[in-house]
Amino acid sequence: MEVGTAEIINDIEEPKKRRTGLSGGPSFGSGGGNNGGGGDNSSDDAPNDTLPFNSQKPRILTFFLLLAILMTFGGLIAAYVVIATNNVAEWRPFDLPIQVWISTVIILLSSATYHLGKVAIDRNNQKVAKNWLIATTALGAAFISSQIMAWLVLTNRGLYMGGNPYAGFFYILTAVHVVHVIGGIIALGSILLNSWLPTSNEQALIKRKALAQVVGWYWHFMGGLWLVLFVLLGFWK
């Protein structure tokens, strides 16, 4: 009886093992490379670190961001021109403080240093690029400091937003511009973090070049916009 029982159990377990092999076991799933089963599973488990960087996405986002900024300042500048040309009695222009002229020089220098940093990034000269980007960030901070000094000088003269539309537009236009420059400094910080350590990874280099390009668009746009504001506030009164 015991021998017979053992034979029955063996007969029952044998088909189970065969069915396991047919359902993707080692006899067909992993050993049959020509059948395509094992090759597909191994490719699904591969890491996605080698996926190419999509450089078009930051370019499109930056384009729409610059368009929104252009519309914002376009509305403010249009309102400024309308009120300035109406010759209202409350419109009392004043001479711009020297800090505004200093700000203009600083932001032009920052555009030059950023261009040099961008050229170094394109040439994969990462150490030189980092130095120029640090200089650009420092100049951006100096620009904001000079704007704050200009506001303090005007308030010490007793020039406030209330009662003088020209003063109001000066504070509003320069303050909104400073906010956007702060955003540019944050973007510069992100590039510095990405470029702080040298790398030879091709995808990382492509990402650095793409980010440097779009941040350059933004930074140079801020510089050009400041020149428009400087001419408007200084010479169209």
CSV table of C-alpha atoms in Angstrom, one decimal:
chain,number,residue,atom,x,y,z
A,1,MET,CA,0.0,0.0,0.0
A,2,GLU,CA,2.8,2.5,0.8
A,3,VAL,CA,4.6,1.8,-2.5
A,4,GLY,CA,1.4,2.3,-4.5
A,5,THR,CA,0.7,5.5,-2.7
A,6,ALA,CA,4.1,6.9,-3.5
A,7,GLU,CA,3.7,6.1,-7.2
A,8,ILE,CA,0.4,7.9,-7.3
A,9,ILE,CA,1.8,11.0,-5.7
A,10,ASN,CA,4.8,11.0,-8.2
A,11,ASP,CA,2.4,10.7,-11.1
A,12,ILE,CA,0.4,13.7,-9.8
A,13,GLU,CA,3.4,16.0,-9.3
A,14,GLU,CA,5.0,15.3,-12.6
A,15,PRO,CA,2.3,17.1,-14.8
A,16,LYS,CA,2.5,20.1,-12.5
A,17,LYS,CA,6.1,20.5,-13.2
A,18,ARG,CA,5.5,20.2,-17.0
A,19,ARG,CA,2.7,22.8,-16.8
A,20,THR,CA,5.0,25.2,-15.0
A,21,GLY,CA,7.5,25.0,-17.8
A,22,LEU,CA,4.9,25.6,-20.5
A,23,SER,CA,3.7,28.7,-18.7
A,24,GLY,CA,6.9,30.6,-19.0
A,25,GLY,CA,9.3,28.6,-16.8
A,26,PRO,CA,13.0,28.1,-17.4
A,27,SER,CA,12.6,25.7,-20.3
A,28,PHE,CA,11.0,28.3,-22.6
A,29,GLY,CA,10.9,31.8,-20.9
A,30,SER,CA,14.5,32.4,-20.2
A,31,GLY,CA,16.4,29.9,-22.3
A,32,GLY,CA,14.6,30.6,-25.6
A,33,GLY,CA,16.4,33.7,-26.6
A,34,ASN,CA,15.5,33.2,-30.3
A,35,ASN,CA,11.8,33.1,-29.4
A,36,GLY,CA,11.9,36.7,-28.0
A,37,GLY,CA,10.4,36.0,-24.6
A,38,GLY,CA,13.5,36.5,-22.4
A,39,GLY,CA,14.9,39.4,-24.4
A,40,ASP,CA,11.7,41.6,-24.0
A,41,ASN,CA,11.6,41.1,-20.2
A,42,SER,CA,15.3,42.1,-19.7
A,43,SER,CA,14.8,45.3,-21.8
A,44,ASP,CA,11.8,46.3,-19.7
A,45,ASP,CA,13.9,46.2,-16.5
A,46,ALA,CA,16.7,48.4,-17.9
A,47,PRO,CA,17.1,51.8,-16.3
A,48,ASN,CA,15.8,54.9,-18.1
A,49,ASP,CA,18.8,57.1,-17.3
A,50,THR,CA,19.8,57.0,-21.0
A,51,LEU,CA,16.6,58.6,-22.3
A,52,PRO,CA,17.4,61.7,-24.5
A,53,PHE,CA,16.8,65.1,-23.0
A,54,ASN,CA,14.0,67.0,-24.8
A,55,SER,CA,15.4,70.4,-25.4
A,56,GLN,CA,12.3,71.7,-27.1
A,57,LYS,CA,10.2,71.7,-23.9
A,58,PRO,CA,12.2,74.4,-22.0
A,59,ARG,CA,12.4,76.5,-25.2
A,60,ILE,CA,8.6,76.5,-25.7
A,61,LEU,CA,8.0,77.3,-22.0
A,62,THR,CA,10.5,80.2,-22.1
A,63,PHE,CA,8.9,81.5,-25.2
A,64,PHE,CA,5.4,81.7,-23.6
A,65,LEU,CA,6.9,83.2,-20.4
A,66,LEU,CA,8.6,85.9,-22.4
A,67,LEU,CA,5.4,86.6,-24.3
A,68,ALA,CA,3.5,87.0,-21.0
A,69,ILE,CA,6.1,89.4,-19.6
A,70,LEU,CA,6.0,91.4,-22.8
A,71,MET,CA,2.3,91.7,-22.6
A,72,THR,CA,2.5,92.8,-19.0
A,73,PHE,CA,5.1,95.5,-19.6
A,74,GLY,CA,3.4,96.5,-22.8
A,75,GLY,CA,0.2,97.3,-20.9
A,76,LEU,CA,2.1,99.3,-18.3
A,77,ILE,CA,4.2,101.2,-20.8
A,78,ALA,CA,1.0,102.0,-22.9
A,79,ALA,CA,-0.7,103.5,-19.8
A,80,TYR,CA,2.5,105.5,-19.0
A,81,VAL,CA,2.6,107.0,-22.5
A,82,VAL,CA,-1.1,107.9,-22.5
A,83,ILE,CA,-0.9,109.7,-19.1
A,84,ALA,CA,2.4,111.4,-20.0
A,85,THR,CA,1.0,112.8,-23.2
A,86,ASN,CA,-2.2,114.2,-21.6
A,87,ASN,CA,-0.3,116.9,-19.8
A,88,VAL,CA,-2.2,116.5,-16.5
A,89,ALA,CA,-1.3,118.9,-13.7
A,90,GLU,CA,-0.4,116.0,-11.3
A,91,TRP,CA,2.3,114.7,-13.8
A,92,ARG,CA,5.5,116.0,-12.2
A,93,PRO,CA,8.6,114.3,-13.6
A,94,PHE,CA,12.0,114.5,-11.7
A,95,ASP,CA,15.6,113.8,-12.6
A,96,LEU,CA,16.5,110.2,-12.2
A,97,PRO,CA,19.0,109.4,-9.4
A,98,ILE,CA,22.5,108.4,-10.3
A,99,GLN,CA,21.7,104.8,-9.1
A,100,VAL,CA,19.5,104.3,-12.1
A,101,TRP,CA,22.4,105.1,-14.4
A,102,ILE,CA,24.6,102.7,-12.5
A,103,SER,CA,21.9,100.0,-12.8
A,104,THR,CA,22.0,100.4,-16.6
A,105,VAL,CA,25.7,99.9,-16.7
A,106,ILE,CA,25.5,96.9,-14.4
A,107,ILE,CA,22.8,95.1,-16.3
A,108,LEU,CA,24.6,95.7,-19.6
A,109,LEU,CA,27.8,94.2,-18.1
A,110,SER,CA,25.7,91.2,-16.8
A,111,SER,CA,24.5,90.5,-20.3
A,112,ALA,CA,28.1,90.5,-21.5
A,113,THR,CA,29.3,88.1,-18.8
A,114,TYR,CA,26.4,85.8,-19.4
A,115,HIS,CA,27.2,85.7,-23.1
A,116,LEU,CA,30.8,84.7,-22.3
A,117,GLY,CA,29.5,82.0,-19.9
A,118,LYS,CA,27.2,80.7,-22.6
A,119,VAL,CA,30.0,80.5,-25.1
A,120,ALA,CA,32.1,78.6,-22.6
A,121,ILE,CA,29.3,76.1,-22.0
A,122,ASP,CA,28.9,75.5,-25.7
A,123,ARG,CA,32.7,74.9,-25.9
A,124,ASN,CA,32.4,72.5,-22.9
A,125,ASN,CA,34.9,74.7,-21.0
A,126,GLN,CA,33.0,74.1,-17.7
A,127,LYS,CA,35.4,75.8,-15.3
A,128,VAL,CA,35.4,79.1,-17.3
A,129,ALA,CA,31.6,78.9,-17.7
A,130,LYS,CA,31.1,78.5,-14.0
A,131,ASN,CA,33.2,81.6,-13.3
A,132,TRP,CA,31.3,83.7,-15.8
A,133,LEU,CA,28.0,82.5,-14.4
A,134,ILE,CA,29.0,83.4,-10.9
A,135,ALA,CA,30.0,86.9,-12.2
A,136,THR,CA,26.6,87.3,-13.8
A,137,THR,CA,24.8,86.3,-10.7
A,138,ALA,CA,26.8,88.8,-8.7
A,139,LEU,CA,26.0,91.6,-11.2
A,140,GLY,CA,22.3,90.7,-11.0
A,141,ALA,CA,22.4,91.1,-7.2
A,142,ALA,CA,24.2,94.4,-7.6
A,143,PHE,CA,21.5,95.6,-10.0
A,144,ILE,CA,18.8,94.8,-7.5
A,145,SER,CA,20.8,96.6,-4.8
A,146,SER,CA,21.2,99.7,-7.0
A,147,GLN,CA,17.5,99.8,-7.6
A,148,ILE,CA,16.8,99.6,-3.9
A,149,MET,CA,19.2,102.5,-3.3
A,150,ALA,CA,17.4,104.5,-6.0
A,151,TRP,CA,14.1,104.0,-4.2
A,152,LEU,CA,15.6,105.1,-0.9
A,153,VAL,CA,17.1,108.3,-2.5
A,154,LEU,CA,13.7,109.2,-4.0
A,155,THR,CA,11.8,108.6,-0.7
A,156,ASN,CA,14.4,110.8,1.0
A,157,ARG,CA,13.5,113.5,-1.5
A,158,GLY,CA,9.9,113.2,-0.5
A,159,LEU,CA,8.9,111.6,-3.8
A,160,TYR,CA,6.2,108.9,-3.3
A,161,MET,CA,3.6,107.1,-5.4
A,162,GLY,CA,0.7,109.1,-4.1
A,163,GLY,CA,-0.1,112.5,-5.8
A,164,ASN,CA,2.4,112.1,-8.6
A,165,PRO,CA,1.6,109.6,-11.4
A,166,TYR,CA,5.1,109.9,-12.8
A,167,ALA,CA,6.6,108.7,-9.5
A,168,GLY,CA,4.0,106.0,-9.3
A,169,PHE,CA,4.9,104.6,-12.7
A,170,PHE,CA,8.6,104.8,-11.8
A,171,TYR,CA,8.1,102.7,-8.7
A,172,ILE,CA,5.8,100.2,-10.4
A,173,LEU,CA,7.8,99.7,-13.5
A,174,THR,CA,11.1,99.3,-11.7
A,175,ALA,CA,9.7,97.1,-9.0
A,176,VAL,CA,8.0,94.7,-11.5
A,177,HIS,CA,11.3,94.6,-13.4
A,178,VAL,CA,13.2,93.8,-10.2
A,179,VAL,CA,10.9,90.9,-9.5
A,180,HIS,CA,11.6,89.4,-12.9
A,181,VAL,CA,15.3,89.9,-12.5
A,182,ILE,CA,15.1,88.0,-9.2
A,183,GLY,CA,13.5,85.2,-11.2
A,184,GLY,CA,16.4,85.3,-13.6
A,185,ILE,CA,18.8,85.0,-10.7
A,186,ILE,CA,17.0,81.9,-9.5
A,187,ALA,CA,17.3,80.5,-13.0
A,188,LEU,CA,21.0,81.3,-13.0
A,189,GLY,CA,21.3,79.5,-9.7
A,190,SER,CA,19.9,76.3,-11.3
A,191,ILE,CA,22.4,76.5,-14.2
A,192,LEU,CA,25.2,76.9,-11.6
A,193,LEU,CA,24.1,73.9,-9.7
A,194,ASN,CA,24.0,71.8,-13.0
A,195,SER,CA,27.4,73.2,-14.1
A,196,TRP,CA,29.2,73.2,-10.7
A,197,LEU,CA,30.9,69.9,-11.2
A,198,PRO,CA,32.5,68.9,-14.5
A,199,THR,CA,31.0,66.0,-16.4
A,200,SER,CA,31.6,64.0,-19.6
A,201,ASN,CA,28.1,62.6,-19.9
A,202,GLU,CA,26.6,63.5,-23.2
A,203,GLN,CA,23.0,63.9,-22.1
A,204,ALA,CA,24.1,66.1,-19.2
A,205,LEU,CA,26.1,68.3,-21.5
A,206,ILE,CA,23.1,68.6,-23.9
A,207,LYS,CA,20.9,69.6,-21.0
A,208,ARG,CA,23.3,72.3,-19.8
A,209,LYS,CA,23.5,73.8,-23.2
A,210,ALA,CA,19.8,73.9,-23.7
A,211,LEU,CA,19.2,75.4,-20.2
A,212,ALA,CA,21.9,78.0,-20.8
A,213,GLN,CA,20.3,79.0,-24.1
A,214,VAL,CA,16.8,79.6,-22.7
A,215,VAL,CA,18.0,81.3,-19.5
A,216,GLY,CA,20.1,83.5,-21.8
A,217,TRP,CA,17.0,84.4,-23.7
A,218,TYR,CA,15.4,85.5,-20.5
A,219,TRP,CA,18.4,87.4,-19.1
A,220,HIS,CA,19.1,89.3,-22.3
A,221,PHE,CA,15.3,90.1,-22.6
A,222,MET,CA,15.4,91.6,-19.1
A,223,GLY,CA,18.4,93.7,-20.1
A,224,GLY,CA,16.7,95.0,-23.3
A,225,LEU,CA,13.5,95.7,-21.3
A,226,TRP,CA,15.4,97.7,-18.8
A,227,LEU,CA,16.9,99.8,-21.6
A,228,VAL,CA,13.4,100.6,-22.8
A,229,LEU,CA,12.3,101.5,-19.3
A,230,PHE,CA,15.4,103.7,-18.8
A,231,VAL,CA,14.8,105.6,-22.0
A,232,LEU,CA,11.1,105.9,-21.2
A,233,LEU,CA,11.5,107.2,-17.6
A,234,GLY,CA,14.5,109.3,-18.3
A,235,PHE,CA,13.7,110.9,-21.7
A,236,TRP,CA,10.0,110.6,-22.3
A,237,LYS,CA,8.5,112.7,-19.5
